[in-house]
PDB file of C-alpha atoms and ligand atoms in Angstrom:
ATOM      1  CA  MET A   4     100.613 102.273 113.376  1.00  0.00           C
ATOM      2  CA  LEU A   5     102.258 102.255 109.913  1.00  0.00           C
ATOM      3  CA  ASN A   6     102.984  98.878 108.421  1.00  0.00           C
ATOM      4  CA  ILE A   7     104.695  98.551 105.044  1.00  0.00           C
ATOM      5  CA  VAL A   8     105.025  95.018 103.763  1.00  0.00           C
ATOM      6  CA  ASN A   9     107.216  94.064 100.827  1.00  0.00           C
ATOM      7  CA  VAL A  10     106.382  97.122  98.740  1.00  0.00           C
ATOM      8  CA  ARG A  11     107.804  97.194  95.239  1.00  0.00           C
ATOM      9  CA  LYS A  12     107.710  99.895  92.621  1.00  0.00           C
ATOM     10  CA  THR A  13     109.196  99.973  89.136  1.00  0.00           C
ATOM     11  CA  PHE A  14     108.898 103.117  87.039  1.00  0.00           C
ATOM     12  CA  ASN A  15     108.564 102.925  83.236  1.00  0.00           C
ATOM     13  CA  LYS A  16     108.305  99.144  83.268  1.00  0.00           C
ATOM     14  CA  GLY A  17     109.260  97.441  80.024  1.00  0.00           C
ATOM     15  CA  THR A  18     110.925 100.515  78.549  1.00  0.00           C
ATOM     16  CA  ILE A  19     114.540 101.510  78.183  1.00  0.00           C
ATOM     17  CA  ASN A  20     113.996 103.852  81.157  1.00  0.00           C
ATOM     18  CA  GLU A  21     112.831 101.062  83.464  1.00  0.00           C
ATOM     19  CA  LYS A  22     113.835 101.803  87.043  1.00  0.00           C
ATOM     20  CA  LYS A  23     113.266  99.546  90.023  1.00  0.00           C
ATOM     21  CA  ALA A  24     112.806 102.272  92.639  1.00  0.00           C
ATOM     22  CA  LEU A  25     111.598 100.054  95.520  1.00  0.00           C
ATOM     23  CA  ARG A  26     112.709  96.432  95.720  1.00  0.00           C
ATOM     24  CA  GLY A  27     110.768  95.088  98.685  1.00  0.00           C
ATOM     25  CA  VAL A  28     110.500  97.700 101.424  1.00  0.00           C
ATOM     26  CA  ASN A  29     109.401  96.490 104.854  1.00  0.00           C
ATOM     27  CA  LEU A  30     108.866  98.951 107.661  1.00  0.00           C
ATOM     28  CA  HIS A  31     106.834  98.949 110.843  1.00  0.00           C
ATOM     29  CA  LEU A  32     106.360 102.145 112.826  1.00  0.00           C
ATOM     30  CA  ASP A  33     104.923 102.425 116.311  1.00  0.00           C
ATOM     31  CA  GLU A  34     102.810 105.348 117.416  1.00  0.00           C
ATOM     32  CA  GLY A  35     105.093 108.265 118.268  1.00  0.00           C
ATOM     33  CA  ASP A  36     108.073 106.958 116.296  1.00  0.00           C
ATOM     34  CA  PHE A  37     110.128 109.778 114.800  1.00  0.00           C
ATOM     35  CA  VAL A  38     112.255 108.191 112.111  1.00  0.00           C
ATOM     36  CA  THR A  39     114.973 109.869 110.069  1.00  0.00           C
ATOM     37  CA  ILE A  40     115.772 108.421 106.638  1.00  0.00           C
ATOM     38  CA  ILE A  41     119.116 108.772 104.914  1.00  0.00           C
ATOM     39  CA  GLY A  42     120.607 107.281 101.747  1.00  0.00           C
ATOM     40  CA  GLY A  43     122.279 108.258  98.503  1.00  0.00           C
ATOM     41  CA  ASN A  44     120.628 109.899  95.503  1.00  0.00           C
ATOM     42  CA  GLY A  45     118.026 107.658  93.925  1.00  0.00           C
ATOM     43  CA  ALA A  46     117.957 105.268  96.918  1.00  0.00           C
ATOM     44  CA  GLY A  47     114.147 105.349  97.030  1.00  0.00           C
ATOM     45  CA  LYS A  48     113.564 107.700  99.967  1.00  0.00           C
ATOM     46  CA  SER A  49     111.148 110.062  98.229  1.00  0.00           C
ATOM     47  CA  THR A  50     109.476 107.163  96.437  1.00  0.00           C
ATOM     48  CA  THR A  51     108.806 105.492  99.800  1.00  0.00           C
ATOM     49  CA  LEU A  52     107.130 108.672 101.082  1.00  0.00           C
ATOM     50  CA  ASN A  53     105.224 109.075  97.794  1.00  0.00           C
ATOM     51  CA  MET A  54     103.931 105.501  98.041  1.00  0.00           C
ATOM     52  CA  ILE A  55     102.699 106.117 101.589  1.00  0.00           C
ATOM     53  CA  ALA A  56     100.969 109.344 100.506  1.00  0.00           C
ATOM     54  CA  GLY A  57      99.465 107.642  97.458  1.00  0.00           C
ATOM     55  CA  VAL A  58     101.133 109.795  94.796  1.00  0.00           C
ATOM     56  CA  TYR A  59     101.615 106.666  92.664  1.00  0.00           C
ATOM     57  CA  PRO A  60     100.121 103.200  93.045  1.00  0.00           C
ATOM     58  CA  ILE A  61     102.399 100.442  94.365  1.00  0.00           C
ATOM     59  CA  ASP A  62     103.149  97.416  92.143  1.00  0.00           C
ATOM     60  CA  SER A  63     102.892  94.862  94.941  1.00  0.00           C
ATOM     61  CA  GLY A  64     102.928  94.529  98.702  1.00  0.00           C
ATOM     62  CA  LYS A  65     100.739  96.512 101.080  1.00  0.00           C
ATOM     63  CA  ILE A  66     100.651  99.647 103.189  1.00  0.00           C
ATOM     64  CA  GLU A  67      98.544  99.674 106.355  1.00  0.00           C
ATOM     65  CA  ILE A  68      97.753 102.494 108.740  1.00  0.00           C
ATOM     66  CA  ASP A  69      96.181 101.481 112.051  1.00  0.00           C
ATOM     67  CA  GLY A  70      95.549  98.029 110.632  1.00  0.00           C
ATOM     68  CA  ILE A  71      93.661  99.275 107.581  1.00  0.00           C
ATOM     69  CA  ASN A  72      95.070  98.513 104.151  1.00  0.00           C
ATOM     70  CA  ILE A  73      95.291 101.886 102.406  1.00  0.00           C
ATOM     71  CA  SER A  74      97.260 100.643  99.379  1.00  0.00           C
ATOM     72  CA  ARG A  75      94.388 101.367  97.016  1.00  0.00           C
ATOM     73  CA  GLU A  76      93.115 104.532  98.618  1.00  0.00           C
ATOM     74  CA  PRO A  77      93.531 107.631  96.408  1.00  0.00           C
ATOM     75  CA  GLU A  78      95.909 110.391  97.445  1.00  0.00           C
ATOM     76  CA  TYR A  79      93.193 112.904  98.385  1.00  0.00           C
ATOM     77  CA  LYS A  80      91.664 110.477 100.871  1.00  0.00           C
ATOM     78  CA  ARG A  81      95.001 109.773 102.519  1.00  0.00           C
ATOM     79  CA  ALA A  82      95.613 113.533 102.745  1.00  0.00           C
ATOM     80  CA  LYS A  83      92.986 113.627 105.500  1.00  0.00           C
ATOM     81  CA  TYR A  84      95.322 111.863 107.892  1.00  0.00           C
ATOM     82  CA  ILE A  85      98.773 112.309 106.367  1.00  0.00           C
ATOM     83  CA  GLY A  86     100.573 115.659 106.690  1.00  0.00           C
ATOM     84  CA  ARG A  87     103.366 116.446 104.237  1.00  0.00           C
ATOM     85  CA  VAL A  88     106.136 118.976 103.885  1.00  0.00           C
ATOM     86  CA  PHE A  89     108.287 118.930 100.755  1.00  0.00           C
ATOM     87  CA  GLN A  90     111.719 120.285  99.925  1.00  0.00           C
ATOM     88  CA  ASP A  91     110.318 123.112  97.807  1.00  0.00           C
ATOM     89  CA  PRO A  92     108.922 125.947  99.985  1.00  0.00           C
ATOM     90  CA  MET A  93     106.641 126.912  97.090  1.00  0.00           C
ATOM     91  CA  LEU A  94     104.655 123.683  97.480  1.00  0.00           C
ATOM     92  CA  GLY A  95     102.306 123.137 100.367  1.00  0.00           C
ATOM     93  CA  THR A  96     100.982 126.690 100.689  1.00  0.00           C
ATOM     94  CA  ALA A  97      98.864 128.868  98.394  1.00  0.00           C
ATOM     95  CA  ALA A  98     100.891 132.000  97.522  1.00  0.00           C
ATOM     96  CA  ASP A  99      97.980 134.244  96.578  1.00  0.00           C
ATOM     97  CA  MET A 100      96.039 133.522  99.765  1.00  0.00           C
ATOM     98  CA  GLU A 101      96.482 135.076 103.195  1.00  0.00           C
ATOM     99  CA  ILE A 102      98.355 133.312 105.994  1.00  0.00           C
ATOM    100  CA  GLN A 103      95.099 132.901 107.950  1.00  0.00           C
ATOM    101  CA  GLU A 104      93.271 131.586 104.868  1.00  0.00           C
ATOM    102  CA  ASN A 105      95.974 128.980 104.337  1.00  0.00           C
ATOM    103  CA  LEU A 106      95.641 127.891 107.963  1.00  0.00           C
ATOM    104  CA  ALA A 107      91.843 127.807 107.686  1.00  0.00           C
ATOM    105  CA  LEU A 108      92.096 125.531 104.646  1.00  0.00           C
ATOM    106  CA  ALA A 109      94.476 123.265 106.540  1.00  0.00           C
ATOM    107  CA  LEU A 110      92.014 123.070 109.432  1.00  0.00           C
ATOM    108  CA  ARG A 111      89.202 122.187 107.013  1.00  0.00           C
ATOM    109  CA  ARG A 112      91.237 119.472 105.314  1.00  0.00           C
ATOM    110  CA  GLY A 113      88.951 116.639 104.332  1.00  0.00           C
ATOM    111  CA  GLN A 114      85.760 118.643 104.881  1.00  0.00           C
ATOM    112  CA  LYS A 115      83.383 119.596 102.122  1.00  0.00           C
ATOM    113  CA  ARG A 116      82.776 123.166 103.228  1.00  0.00           C
ATOM    114  CA  GLY A 117      85.373 125.645 101.989  1.00  0.00           C
ATOM    115  CA  LEU A 118      86.051 129.145 103.233  1.00  0.00           C
ATOM    116  CA  GLY A 119      82.676 130.480 102.074  1.00  0.00           C
ATOM    117  CA  TRP A 120      81.528 131.104 105.642  1.00  0.00           C
ATOM    118  CA  GLY A 121      84.619 133.093 106.499  1.00  0.00           C
ATOM    119  CA  ILE A 122      87.051 132.627 109.342  1.00  0.00           C
ATOM    120  CA  LYS A 123      85.565 133.023 112.820  1.00  0.00           C
ATOM    121  CA  SER A 124      87.303 135.182 115.389  1.00  0.00           C
ATOM    122  CA  GLU A 125      87.832 132.202 117.743  1.00  0.00           C
ATOM    123  CA  GLU A 126      89.595 130.501 114.913  1.00  0.00           C
ATOM    124  CA  LYS A 127      91.796 133.529 114.322  1.00  0.00           C
ATOM    125  CA  GLU A 128      92.797 133.419 117.973  1.00  0.00           C
ATOM    126  CA  ILE A 129      93.955 129.839 117.550  1.00  0.00           C
ATOM    127  CA  TYR A 130      95.998 130.768 114.485  1.00  0.00           C
ATOM    128  CA  HIS A 131      97.489 133.721 116.305  1.00  0.00           C
ATOM    129  CA  GLU A 132      98.571 131.500 119.167  1.00  0.00           C
ATOM    130  CA  GLN A 133      99.942 128.795 116.875  1.00  0.00           C
ATOM    131  CA  LEU A 134     101.846 131.257 114.684  1.00  0.00           C
ATOM    132  CA  LYS A 135     103.367 132.821 117.777  1.00  0.00           C
ATOM    133  CA  ARG A 136     104.903 129.455 118.627  1.00  0.00           C
ATOM    134  CA  LEU A 137     106.955 129.662 115.445  1.00  0.00           C
ATOM    135  CA  GLY A 138     108.723 132.725 116.789  1.00  0.00           C
ATOM    136  CA  LEU A 139     108.837 134.388 113.368  1.00  0.00           C
ATOM    137  CA  GLY A 140     106.417 137.248 113.997  1.00  0.00           C
ATOM    138  CA  LEU A 141     103.880 135.811 111.546  1.00  0.00           C
ATOM    139  CA  GLU A 142     101.100 136.216 114.123  1.00  0.00           C
ATOM    140  CA  ASP A 143     101.118 139.937 113.380  1.00  0.00           C
ATOM    141  CA  ARG A 144     100.853 139.400 109.624  1.00  0.00           C
ATOM    142  CA  MET A 145      97.909 137.018 109.455  1.00  0.00           C
ATOM    143  CA  SER A 146      96.244 138.842 106.586  1.00  0.00           C
ATOM    144  CA  SER A 147      99.452 139.039 104.501  1.00  0.00           C
ATOM    145  CA  LYS A 148      99.636 136.972 101.349  1.00  0.00           C
ATOM    146  CA  VAL A 149     101.819 133.896 101.746  1.00  0.00           C
ATOM    147  CA  GLY A 150     103.650 134.792  98.532  1.00  0.00           C
ATOM    148  CA  LEU A 151     105.326 137.633 100.441  1.00  0.00           C
ATOM    149  CA  LEU A 152     107.002 135.303 102.931  1.00  0.00           C
ATOM    150  CA  SER A 153     110.587 134.049 102.765  1.00  0.00           C
ATOM    151  CA  GLY A 154     111.293 130.375 102.030  1.00  0.00           C
ATOM    152  CA  GLY A 155     111.949 129.613 105.684  1.00  0.00           C
ATOM    153  CA  GLN A 156     108.799 131.376 106.844  1.00  0.00           C
ATOM    154  CA  ARG A 157     106.825 129.443 104.248  1.00  0.00           C
ATOM    155  CA  GLN A 158     108.301 126.117 105.342  1.00  0.00           C
ATOM    156  CA  ALA A 159     107.489 126.890 108.974  1.00  0.00           C
ATOM    157  CA  LEU A 160     103.927 127.770 107.952  1.00  0.00           C
ATOM    158  CA  THR A 161     103.637 124.591 105.852  1.00  0.00           C
ATOM    159  CA  LEU A 162     104.781 122.593 108.862  1.00  0.00           C
ATOM    160  CA  LEU A 163     102.157 124.264 111.019  1.00  0.00           C
ATOM    161  CA  MET A 164      99.506 123.575 108.378  1.00  0.00           C
ATOM    162  CA  ALA A 165     100.545 119.925 108.099  1.00  0.00           C
ATOM    163  CA  THR A 166     100.147 119.464 111.858  1.00  0.00           C
ATOM    164  CA  LEU A 167      97.251 121.824 112.667  1.00  0.00           C
ATOM    165  CA  LYS A 168      94.825 118.957 112.430  1.00  0.00           C
ATOM    166  CA  LYS A 169      96.874 116.269 114.119  1.00  0.00           C
ATOM    167  CA  PRO A 170      97.903 113.879 111.333  1.00  0.00           C
ATOM    168  CA  LYS A 171      98.257 110.152 111.949  1.00  0.00           C
ATOM    169  CA  LEU A 172     101.513 110.402 110.080  1.00  0.00           C
ATOM    170  CA  LEU A 173     103.778 113.309 109.134  1.00  0.00           C
ATOM    171  CA  LEU A 174     106.010 112.951 106.054  1.00  0.00           C
ATOM    172  CA  LEU A 175     108.934 115.342 105.684  1.00  0.00           C
ATOM    173  CA  ASP A 176     111.045 115.104 102.544  1.00  0.00           C
ATOM    174  CA  GLU A 177     114.241 117.154 102.917  1.00  0.00           C
ATOM    175  CA  HIS A 178     112.039 119.997 104.038  1.00  0.00           C
ATOM    176  CA  THR A 179     114.955 122.134 105.210  1.00  0.00           C
ATOM    177  CA  ALA A 180     117.310 121.423 102.290  1.00  0.00           C
ATOM    178  CA  ALA A 181     116.396 124.534 100.293  1.00  0.00           C
ATOM    179  CA  LEU A 182     116.861 126.919 103.231  1.00  0.00           C
ATOM    180  CA  ASP A 183     119.950 128.809 104.363  1.00  0.00           C
ATOM    181  CA  PRO A 184     121.749 127.085 107.278  1.00  0.00           C
ATOM    182  CA  LYS A 185     120.380 129.368 109.990  1.00  0.00           C
ATOM    183  CA  THR A 186     116.788 129.141 108.780  1.00  0.00           C
ATOM    184  CA  ALA A 187     117.157 125.398 108.227  1.00  0.00           C
ATOM    185  CA  ALA A 188     118.267 124.981 111.842  1.00  0.00           C
ATOM    186  CA  LYS A 189     115.279 127.001 113.052  1.00  0.00           C
ATOM    187  CA  VAL A 190     112.762 125.021 110.988  1.00  0.00           C
ATOM    188  CA  LEU A 191     114.364 121.778 112.141  1.00  0.00           C
ATOM    189  CA  GLU A 192     114.087 122.865 115.760  1.00  0.00           C
ATOM    190  CA  LEU A 193     110.406 123.683 115.219  1.00  0.00           C
ATOM    191  CA  THR A 194     109.909 120.301 113.603  1.00  0.00           C
ATOM    192  CA  ASN A 195     111.447 118.575 116.571  1.00  0.00           C
ATOM    193  CA  GLU A 196     109.305 120.557 119.005  1.00  0.00           C
ATOM    194  CA  MET A 197     106.116 119.815 117.121  1.00  0.00           C
ATOM    195  CA  VAL A 198     106.743 116.130 116.558  1.00  0.00           C
ATOM    196  CA  THR A 199     107.941 115.314 120.056  1.00  0.00           C
ATOM    197  CA  GLY A 200     105.663 117.841 121.809  1.00  0.00           C
ATOM    198  CA  GLU A 201     102.533 116.516 120.149  1.00  0.00           C
ATOM    199  CA  HIS A 202     103.708 112.930 120.066  1.00  0.00           C
ATOM    200  CA  LEU A 203     103.340 112.702 116.285  1.00  0.00           C
ATOM    201  CA  THR A 204     104.493 109.745 114.223  1.00  0.00           C
ATOM    202  CA  ALA A 205     106.853 111.048 111.564  1.00  0.00           C
ATOM    203  CA  LEU A 206     109.227 110.060 108.777  1.00  0.00           C
ATOM    204  CA  MET A 207     111.860 112.649 107.917  1.00  0.00           C
ATOM    205  CA  VAL A 208     114.185 112.326 104.936  1.00  0.00           C
ATOM    206  CA  THR A 209     117.392 114.306 105.350  1.00  0.00           C
ATOM    207  CA  HIS A 210     120.765 114.388 103.631  1.00  0.00           C
ATOM    208  CA  ASN A 211     122.353 115.723 106.788  1.00  0.00           C
ATOM    209  CA  MET A 212     123.754 112.755 108.685  1.00  0.00           C
ATOM    210  CA  LYS A 213     124.347 114.763 111.868  1.00  0.00           C
ATOM    211  CA  ASP A 214     120.681 115.800 111.929  1.00  0.00           C
ATOM    212  CA  ALA A 215     119.638 112.231 111.184  1.00  0.00           C
ATOM    213  CA  ILE A 216     121.535 111.049 114.259  1.00  0.00           C
ATOM    214  CA  ALA A 217     120.522 113.907 116.555  1.00  0.00           C
ATOM    215  CA  ILE A 218     116.816 113.936 115.765  1.00  0.00           C
ATOM    216  CA  GLY A 219     114.158 111.305 116.325  1.00  0.00           C
ATOM    217  CA  ASN A 220     114.258 107.924 118.047  1.00  0.00           C
ATOM    218  CA  ARG A 221     115.089 105.783 115.058  1.00  0.00           C
ATOM    219  CA  LEU A 222     117.207 106.004 111.891  1.00  0.00           C
ATOM    220  CA  ILE A 223     116.812 104.158 108.625  1.00  0.00           C
ATOM    221  CA  MET A 224     119.306 103.946 105.783  1.00  0.00           C
ATOM    222  CA  MET A 225     118.154 103.157 102.259  1.00  0.00           C
ATOM    223  CA  ASN A 226     120.129 102.020  99.254  1.00  0.00           C
ATOM    224  CA  ASN A 227     119.029 100.796  95.864  1.00  0.00           C
ATOM    225  CA  GLY A 228     115.344 100.516  96.748  1.00  0.00           C
ATOM    226  CA  LYS A 229     115.786  98.754 100.071  1.00  0.00           C
ATOM    227  CA  ILE A 230     116.191  99.516 103.757  1.00  0.00           C
ATOM    228  CA  ILE A 231     119.715  98.389 104.571  1.00  0.00           C
ATOM    229  CA  TYR A 232     120.080  99.600 108.148  1.00  0.00           C
ATOM    230  CA  ASP A 233     117.566 100.333 110.886  1.00  0.00           C
ATOM    231  CA  VAL A 234     118.667 101.492 114.317  1.00  0.00           C
ATOM    232  CA  ALA A 235     116.832 102.906 117.339  1.00  0.00           C
ATOM    233  CA  GLY A 236     117.213 104.120 120.913  1.00  0.00           C
ATOM    234  CA  ASP A 237     120.612 104.480 122.572  1.00  0.00           C
ATOM    235  CA  GLU A 238     122.364 102.687 119.755  1.00  0.00           C
ATOM    236  CA  LYS A 239     121.160 105.416 117.407  1.00  0.00           C
ATOM    237  CA  LYS A 240     122.000 108.251 119.794  1.00  0.00           C
ATOM    238  CA  ASN A 241     125.543 107.006 120.193  1.00  0.00           C
ATOM    239  CA  LEU A 242     126.228 106.782 116.450  1.00  0.00           C
ATOM    240  CA  THR A 243     128.741 109.026 114.724  1.00  0.00           C
ATOM    241  CA  VAL A 244     128.761 110.122 111.096  1.00  0.00           C
ATOM    242  CA  ASP A 245     131.792 107.864 110.541  1.00  0.00           C
ATOM    243  CA  ASP A 246     129.830 104.910 111.971  1.00  0.00           C
ATOM    244  CA  LEU A 247     127.104 105.613 109.431  1.00  0.00           C
ATOM    245  CA  LEU A 248     129.592 105.667 106.582  1.00  0.00           C
ATOM    246  CA  VAL A 249     130.993 102.314 107.716  1.00  0.00           C
ATOM    247  CA  LYS A 250     127.488 100.841 108.094  1.00  0.00           C
ATOM    248  CA  PHE A 251     126.679 102.026 104.612  1.00  0.00           C
ATOM    249  CA  SER A 252     129.680 100.402 102.971  1.00  0.00           C
ATOM    250  CA  GLU A 253     129.159  97.189 104.965  1.00  0.00           C
ATOM    251  CA  ALA A 254     125.506  96.900 103.990  1.00  0.00           C
ATOM    252  CA  ALA A 255     125.695  98.268 100.463  1.00  0.00           C
ATOM    253  CA  GLY A 256     129.075  96.832  99.515  1.00  0.00           C
ATOM    254  CA  GLU A 257     130.091 100.214  98.150  1.00  0.00           C
ATOM    255  CA  GLU A 258     131.116 103.637  99.356  1.00  0.00           C
ATOM    256  CA  LEU A 259     128.422 106.213  99.930  1.00  0.00           C
ATOM    257  CA  SER A 260     128.543 108.604  97.030  1.00  0.00           C
ATOM    258  CA  ASN A 261     126.370 111.601  97.615  1.00  0.00           C
ATOM    259  CA  ASP A 262     127.986 114.994  97.434  1.00  0.00           C
ATOM    260  CA  ARG A 263     125.299 116.807  99.389  1.00  0.00           C
ATOM    261  CA  MET A 264     125.485 114.257 102.142  1.00  0.00           C
ATOM    262  CA  MET A 265     129.265 114.377 102.340  1.00  0.00           C
ATOM    263  CA  LEU A 266     129.223 118.160 102.407  1.00  0.00           C
ATOM    264  CA  ALA A 267     126.731 118.104 105.258  1.00  0.00           C
ATOM    265  CA  LYS A 268     128.955 115.739 107.224  1.00  0.00           C
TER     266      LYS A 268
HETATM  267  N1  LIG B 305     107.996 109.553  88.801  1.00  0.00           N
HETATM  268  C1  LIG B 305     109.075 108.877  88.461  1.00  0.00           C
HETATM  269  N2  LIG B 305     109.252 108.420  87.208  1.00  0.00           N
HETATM  270  C2  LIG B 305     110.355 107.723  86.879  1.00  0.00           C
HETATM  271  N3  LIG B 305     111.355 107.428  87.719  1.00  0.00           N
HETATM  272  C3  LIG B 305     111.245 107.862  88.980  1.00  0.00           C
HETATM  273  C4  LIG B 305     110.109 108.602  89.425  1.00  0.00           C
HETATM  274  N4  LIG B 305     110.275 108.909  90.738  1.00  0.00           N
HETATM  275  C5  LIG B 305     111.462 108.376  91.088  1.00  0.00           C
HETATM  276  N5  LIG B 305     112.043 107.739  90.039  1.00  0.00           N
HETATM  277  C6  LIG B 305     113.318 107.010  90.067  1.00  0.00           C
HETATM  278  O1  LIG B 305     113.300 106.106  91.152  1.00  0.00           O
HETATM  279  C7  LIG B 305     114.563 106.072  91.832  1.00  0.00           C
HETATM  280  C8  LIG B 305     114.362 106.459  93.274  1.00  0.00           C
HETATM  281  O2  LIG B 305     114.073 107.852  93.326  1.00  0.00           O
HETATM  282  P1  LIG B 305     113.771 108.658  94.656  1.00  0.00           P
HETATM  283  O3  LIG B 305     113.295 109.990  94.242  1.00  0.00           O
HETATM  284  O4  LIG B 305     112.909 107.853  95.536  1.00  0.00           O
HETATM  285  O5  LIG B 305     115.223 108.761  95.307  1.00  0.00           O
HETATM  286  P2  LIG B 305     115.689 109.525  96.622  1.00  0.00           P
HETATM  287  O6  LIG B 305     116.245 108.500  97.542  1.00  0.00           O
HETATM  288  O7  LIG B 305     114.608 110.378  97.127  1.00  0.00           O
HETATM  289  O8  LIG B 305     116.907 110.395  96.073  1.00  0.00           O
HETATM  290  P3  LIG B 305     117.336 111.926  96.334  1.00  0.00           P
HETATM  291  O9  LIG B 305     118.273 111.889  97.511  1.00  0.00           O
HETATM  292  O10 LIG B 305     118.066 112.288  95.094  1.00  0.00           O
HETATM  293  O11 LIG B 305     116.110 112.732  96.554  1.00  0.00           O
HETATM  294  C9  LIG B 305     115.466 107.030  91.045  1.00  0.00           C
HETATM  295  O12 LIG B 305     116.220 106.279  90.148  1.00  0.00           O
HETATM  296  C10 LIG B 305     114.503 107.934  90.333  1.00  0.00           C
HETATM  297  O13 LIG B 305     115.047 108.407  89.129  1.00  0.00           O
HETATM  298 MG1  LIG B 306     114.312 112.439  97.283  1.00  0.00          MG
END
């Protein structure tokens, strides 16, 4: 499904700020894989997701989706089949548009025609049904402006928008990190339901090691621009946070230093 071969990325090459963000990342995902990604600050997690989405060009290597090399495809083209949810609830939705208008735009992703023809009533029924699934009462506020929603409600809506038109790949970058613990747990539960229920292929960056173990079928650890640990199935399910810390120091040759991660232990 997704095939990343020896991808490298250096930012600000040749300057005093040169930073090798990815030093040869190799990753193969099968259809339906739900992979959690952990690692310290600056490990290259977000950069990996950004490279897949086409935010920046890669320096070398290749990225394939369904056997097609997309390495040179611009971001807007990849957006047709890649859904994304970021850490910041303000990104991903349009604040001054209605909930139903945001959903309608998500459904029309990749199409030329905008909202000029209005939203049909059949379509509204679909949105109503989908919003109801979130369990946040948003189905009764479809003509409210998104700017009026709380961060958690906005993240749940962004998640719905990212999956409304089934994406080939869903990229989640610490999408619950800015939410209060209760709301974060709710959005995470929704994520799990959507990804497993609709058999989506997804990569989810999290700094919460417990979540990384509990969710998905595979876990990847990154350090210093490389994948240093990759575990799946029962072996993943049976991991403990302490196991992860040991794996990290074995593979990285150093202790994991990431305050947010340690706090979320
Ligand atoms: N656009 C950019 N310009 C310059 N340097 C960048 C850019 N994006 C990322 N970097 C650098 O690349 C390295 C990897 O960053 P990245 O954001 O991928 O880390 P991360 O694993 O997501 O960390 P965090 O847990 O803090 O989000 C860091 O040193 C970062 O400063
Ligand atoms: Mg990041």
